[in-house]
């Protein structure tokens, strides 16, 4: 995830990478980076490659440890994904 300043407005650039090849599976430019934004980005990546069983590796950012994280964990479970948290 990176921040981009466009005409005084900050946007978040979030990408989903293949862990082996580092290929960009999906990316999006968003005005916010909430749990819902992450779900949208991950779902779009999953729709592009429905046969893949992805493993999410995150850095414990607020989107992944928010109060509503149990909803995110449920989204991951329903989507057939696993989640591994690492230090930043």
CSV table of N, CA and C in Angstrom, one decimal:
chain,number,residue,atom,x,y,z
A,1,UNK,N,0.8,-1.2,0.0
A,1,UNK,CA,0.0,0.0,0.0
A,1,UNK,C,0.9,1.2,0.0
A,2,UNK,N,0.5,2.2,-0.8
A,2,UNK,CA,1.3,3.4,-0.9
A,2,UNK,C,0.3,4.6,-0.9
A,3,UNK,N,0.8,5.8,-0.5
A,3,UNK,CA,0.0,7.0,-0.6
A,3,UNK,C,0.4,7.8,-1.8
A,4,UNK,N,-0.6,8.3,-2.5
A,4,UNK,CA,-0.3,9.1,-3.7
A,4,UNK,C,-1.0,10.5,-3.5
A,5,UNK,N,-0.3,11.6,-3.7
A,5,UNK,CA,-0.9,12.9,-3.6
A,5,UNK,C,-1.2,13.4,-5.1
A,6,UNK,N,-2.5,13.5,-5.4
A,6,UNK,CA,-3.0,14.0,-6.7
A,6,UNK,C,-3.8,15.3,-6.4
A,7,UNK,N,-3.2,16.4,-6.9
A,7,UNK,CA,-3.8,17.7,-6.7
A,7,UNK,C,-4.3,18.0,-5.3
A,8,UNK,N,-3.4,17.6,-4.4
A,8,UNK,CA,-3.7,17.9,-3.0
A,8,UNK,C,-4.6,16.9,-2.3
A,9,UNK,N,-5.0,15.9,-3.0
A,9,UNK,CA,-5.8,14.9,-2.3
A,9,UNK,C,-5.0,13.6,-2.3
A,10,UNK,N,-5.0,13.0,-1.1
A,10,UNK,CA,-4.2,11.7,-0.9
A,10,UNK,C,-5.1,10.5,-1.3
A,11,UNK,N,-4.5,9.6,-2.1
A,11,UNK,CA,-5.2,8.4,-2.4
A,11,UNK,C,-4.3,7.2,-2.0
A,12,UNK,N,-4.9,6.1,-1.8
A,12,UNK,CA,-4.2,4.9,-1.4
A,12,UNK,C,-4.1,4.0,-2.6
A,13,UNK,N,-2.9,3.5,-2.9
A,13,UNK,CA,-2.6,2.6,-4.0
A,13,UNK,C,-2.4,1.2,-3.3
A,14,UNK,N,-3.3,0.3,-3.5
A,14,UNK,CA,-3.2,-1.0,-2.9
A,14,UNK,C,-3.1,-2.1,-3.9
A,15,UNK,N,-2.2,-2.9,-3.8
A,15,UNK,CA,-2.0,-4.0,-4.8
A,15,UNK,C,-2.0,-5.4,-4.2
A,16,UNK,N,-2.5,-6.3,-5.0
A,16,UNK,CA,-2.5,-7.7,-4.6
A,16,UNK,C,-1.4,-8.4,-5.5
A,17,UNK,N,-0.4,-8.9,-4.8
A,17,UNK,CA,0.7,-9.5,-5.6
A,17,UNK,C,0.8,-11.1,-5.4
A,18,UNK,N,1.2,-11.7,-6.4
A,18,UNK,CA,1.5,-13.2,-6.3
A,18,UNK,C,2.8,-13.3,-5.5
A,19,UNK,N,2.8,-14.1,-4.5
A,19,UNK,CA,3.9,-14.2,-3.6
A,19,UNK,C,5.2,-14.8,-4.2
A,20,UNK,N,5.0,-15.6,-5.2
A,20,UNK,CA,6.1,-16.2,-5.9
A,20,UNK,C,6.7,-15.4,-7.0
A,21,UNK,N,5.9,-15.0,-8.0
A,21,UNK,CA,6.3,-14.3,-9.2
A,21,UNK,C,6.4,-12.8,-9.0
A,22,UNK,N,5.7,-12.3,-7.9
A,22,UNK,CA,5.5,-10.9,-7.7
A,22,UNK,C,4.7,-10.2,-8.7
A,23,UNK,N,3.9,-11.0,-9.5
A,23,UNK,CA,3.0,-10.4,-10.5
A,23,UNK,C,1.9,-9.7,-9.8
A,24,UNK,N,1.5,-8.6,-10.4
A,24,UNK,CA,0.4,-7.8,-9.8
A,24,UNK,C,-0.9,-8.4,-10.3
A,25,UNK,N,-1.6,-9.1,-9.3
A,25,UNK,CA,-2.9,-9.8,-9.6
A,25,UNK,C,-4.0,-8.8,-9.8
A,26,UNK,N,-4.0,-7.8,-8.9
A,26,UNK,CA,-5.0,-6.7,-8.9
A,26,UNK,C,-4.5,-5.5,-8.2
A,27,UNK,N,-5.0,-4.3,-8.6
A,27,UNK,CA,-4.6,-3.1,-7.8
A,27,UNK,C,-5.8,-2.2,-7.9
A,28,UNK,N,-5.8,-1.2,-7.0
A,28,UNK,CA,-6.9,-0.2,-7.0
A,28,UNK,C,-6.4,1.1,-6.3
A,29,UNK,N,-6.9,2.2,-6.8
A,29,UNK,CA,-6.6,3.5,-6.2
A,29,UNK,C,-7.8,3.9,-5.5
A,30,UNK,N,-7.7,4.1,-4.1
A,30,UNK,CA,-8.9,4.4,-3.3
A,30,UNK,C,-8.7,5.7,-2.5
A,31,UNK,N,-9.8,6.3,-2.2
A,31,UNK,CA,-9.7,7.5,-1.3
A,31,UNK,C,-9.6,7.2,0.2
A,32,UNK,N,-10.0,5.9,0.5
A,32,UNK,CA,-9.9,5.5,1.9
A,32,UNK,C,-9.3,4.1,1.9
A,33,UNK,N,-8.9,3.6,3.0
A,33,UNK,CA,-8.4,2.2,3.1
A,33,UNK,C,-8.9,1.6,4.3
A,34,UNK,N,-10.2,1.3,4.3
A,34,UNK,CA,-10.9,0.7,5.4
A,34,UNK,C,-11.0,-0.8,5.1
A,35,UNK,N,-11.5,-1.5,6.1
A,35,UNK,CA,-11.7,-3.0,5.9
A,35,UNK,C,-12.6,-3.3,4.7
A,36,UNK,N,-13.6,-2.5,4.5
A,36,UNK,CA,-14.5,-2.7,3.3
A,36,UNK,C,-13.7,-2.5,2.0
A,37,UNK,N,-12.8,-1.5,2.0
A,37,UNK,CA,-12.0,-1.3,0.8
A,37,UNK,C,-11.1,-2.5,0.5
A,38,UNK,N,-10.5,-3.1,1.5
A,38,UNK,CA,-9.7,-4.2,1.4
A,38,UNK,C,-10.5,-5.4,0.8
A,39,UNK,N,-11.7,-5.6,1.4
A,39,UNK,CA,-12.5,-6.7,0.9
A,39,UNK,C,-12.8,-6.5,-0.6
A,40,UNK,N,-13.1,-5.3,-1.0
A,40,UNK,CA,-13.4,-5.1,-2.5
A,40,UNK,C,-12.2,-5.4,-3.3
A,41,UNK,N,-11.0,-5.0,-2.9
A,41,UNK,CA,-9.8,-5.2,-3.7
A,41,UNK,C,-9.5,-6.7,-3.7
A,42,UNK,N,-9.6,-7.4,-2.6
A,42,UNK,CA,-9.4,-8.9,-2.6
A,42,UNK,C,-10.4,-9.6,-3.4
A,43,UNK,N,-11.7,-9.2,-3.3
A,43,UNK,CA,-12.7,-9.9,-4.1
A,43,UNK,C,-12.5,-9.8,-5.6
A,44,UNK,N,-12.1,-8.6,-6.0
A,44,UNK,CA,-11.8,-8.4,-7.4
A,44,UNK,C,-10.6,-9.3,-7.9
A,45,UNK,N,-9.6,-9.5,-7.0
A,45,UNK,CA,-8.5,-10.3,-7.4
A,45,UNK,C,-9.0,-11.8,-7.4
A,46,UNK,N,-9.8,-12.2,-6.5
A,46,UNK,CA,-10.3,-13.5,-6.4
A,46,UNK,C,-11.2,-13.8,-7.7
A,47,UNK,N,-12.0,-12.8,-8.1
A,47,UNK,CA,-12.8,-13.0,-9.3
A,47,UNK,C,-11.9,-13.2,-10.6
A,48,UNK,N,-10.8,-12.6,-10.6
A,48,UNK,CA,-9.9,-12.7,-11.8
A,48,UNK,C,-9.3,-14.1,-11.9
A,49,UNK,N,-9.0,-14.7,-10.7
A,49,UNK,CA,-8.4,-16.1,-10.6
A,49,UNK,C,-9.2,-16.9,-9.6
A,50,UNK,N,-10.4,-17.3,-10.0
A,50,UNK,CA,-11.3,-18.0,-9.1
A,50,UNK,C,-10.8,-19.4,-8.6
A,51,UNK,N,-9.9,-20.0,-9.4
A,51,UNK,CA,-9.4,-21.4,-9.1
A,51,UNK,C,-8.3,-21.4,-8.0
A,52,UNK,N,-7.8,-20.2,-7.7
A,52,UNK,CA,-6.7,-20.1,-6.8
A,52,UNK,C,-7.2,-20.0,-5.3
A,53,UNK,N,-6.5,-20.6,-4.4
A,53,UNK,CA,-6.8,-20.6,-3.0
A,53,UNK,C,-5.7,-19.6,-2.4
A,54,UNK,N,-6.0,-18.3,-2.3
A,54,UNK,CA,-5.0,-17.4,-1.9
A,54,UNK,C,-4.7,-17.4,-0.4
A,55,UNK,N,-3.5,-16.9,-0.1
A,55,UNK,CA,-3.1,-16.7,1.3
A,55,UNK,C,-2.7,-15.3,1.4
A,56,UNK,N,-3.4,-14.6,2.3
A,56,UNK,CA,-3.2,-13.1,2.5
A,56,UNK,C,-2.0,-13.0,3.5
A,57,UNK,N,-1.0,-12.2,3.2
A,57,UNK,CA,0.0,-11.9,4.1
A,57,UNK,C,0.0,-10.4,4.3
A,58,UNK,N,-0.3,-9.9,5.5
A,58,UNK,CA,-0.4,-8.5,5.8
A,58,UNK,C,0.5,-8.1,6.9
A,59,UNK,N,0.7,-6.8,7.1
A,59,UNK,CA,1.6,-6.2,8.1
A,59,UNK,C,1.0,-5.7,9.4
A,60,UNK,N,-0.2,-6.3,9.7
A,60,UNK,CA,-0.9,-5.8,10.9
A,60,UNK,C,-1.4,-4.4,10.8
A,61,UNK,N,-1.6,-3.9,9.6
A,61,UNK,CA,-2.1,-2.5,9.5
A,61,UNK,C,-3.5,-2.4,10.1
A,62,UNK,N,-4.0,-1.2,10.3
A,62,UNK,CA,-5.3,-1.1,10.9
A,62,UNK,C,-6.5,-1.7,10.2
A,63,UNK,N,-6.3,-1.9,8.9
A,63,UNK,CA,-7.4,-2.5,8.1
A,63,UNK,C,-7.5,-4.0,8.5
A,64,UNK,N,-6.5,-4.6,9.0
A,64,UNK,CA,-6.4,-6.0,9.3
A,64,UNK,C,-6.6,-6.3,10.7
A,65,UNK,N,-6.6,-5.3,11.6
A,65,UNK,CA,-6.7,-5.5,13.0
A,65,UNK,C,-7.9,-4.7,13.6
A,66,UNK,N,-8.7,-4.1,12.8
A,66,UNK,CA,-9.8,-3.2,13.2
A,66,UNK,C,-10.8,-3.9,14.1
A,67,UNK,N,-11.6,-3.1,14.8
A,67,UNK,CA,-12.6,-3.7,15.7
A,67,UNK,C,-13.5,-4.7,14.9
A,68,UNK,N,-13.8,-4.3,13.7
A,68,UNK,CA,-14.7,-5.2,12.9
A,68,UNK,C,-13.9,-6.3,12.2
A,69,UNK,N,-12.7,-6.6,12.7
A,69,UNK,CA,-11.9,-7.6,12.0
A,69,UNK,C,-12.6,-9.0,11.9
A,70,UNK,N,-13.4,-9.3,12.9
A,70,UNK,CA,-14.1,-10.6,12.8
A,70,UNK,C,-14.9,-10.7,11.6
A,71,UNK,N,-15.5,-9.6,11.1
A,71,UNK,CA,-16.2,-9.6,9.8
A,71,UNK,C,-15.3,-9.9,8.7
A,72,UNK,N,-14.1,-9.3,8.7
A,72,UNK,CA,-13.1,-9.5,7.7
A,72,UNK,C,-12.6,-11.0,7.7
A,73,UNK,N,-12.4,-11.5,8.9
A,73,UNK,CA,-12.0,-12.9,9.1
A,73,UNK,C,-13.1,-13.8,8.5
A,74,UNK,N,-14.3,-13.5,8.7
A,74,UNK,CA,-15.4,-14.3,8.1
A,74,UNK,C,-15.4,-14.2,6.6
A,75,UNK,N,-15.1,-13.0,6.0
A,75,UNK,CA,-15.0,-12.8,4.6
A,75,UNK,C,-13.9,-13.7,4.0
A,76,UNK,N,-12.8,-13.7,4.7
A,76,UNK,CA,-11.6,-14.5,4.3
A,76,UNK,C,-12.0,-16.0,4.3
A,77,UNK,N,-12.7,-16.4,5.4
A,77,UNK,CA,-13.1,-17.9,5.5
A,77,UNK,C,-14.0,-18.2,4.4
A,78,UNK,N,-15.1,-17.4,4.2
A,78,UNK,CA,-16.1,-17.7,3.1
A,78,UNK,C,-15.4,-17.7,1.7
A,79,UNK,N,-14.4,-16.9,1.5
A,79,UNK,CA,-13.8,-16.8,0.2
A,79,UNK,C,-12.7,-17.9,0.0
A,80,UNK,N,-12.5,-18.7,1.0
A,80,UNK,CA,-11.5,-19.8,0.9
A,80,UNK,C,-10.1,-19.3,1.0
A,81,UNK,N,-9.9,-18.2,1.6
A,81,UNK,CA,-8.5,-17.7,1.8
A,81,UNK,C,-8.0,-18.0,3.2
A,82,UNK,N,-6.7,-17.8,3.4
A,82,UNK,CA,-6.1,-17.9,4.7
A,82,UNK,C,-5.4,-16.5,4.9
A,83,UNK,N,-5.1,-16.2,6.2
A,83,UNK,CA,-4.5,-14.9,6.5
A,83,UNK,C,-3.3,-15.1,7.4
A,84,UNK,N,-2.1,-14.6,7.0
A,84,UNK,CA,-0.9,-14.7,7.8
A,84,UNK,C,-0.5,-13.2,8.1
A,85,UNK,N,-0.3,-12.9,9.4
A,85,UNK,CA,0.2,-11.6,9.7
A,85,UNK,C,1.6,-11.6,10.1
A,86,UNK,N,2.3,-10.5,9.6
A,86,UNK,CA,3.8,-10.4,9.8
A,86,UNK,C,4.0,-9.0,10.4
A,87,UNK,N,5.2,-8.8,10.9
A,87,UNK,CA,5.6,-7.5,11.4
A,87,UNK,C,5.9,-6.6,10.2
A,88,UNK,N,5.7,-5.3,10.3
A,88,UNK,CA,6.0,-4.4,9.2
A,88,UNK,C,7.4,-4.3,8.8
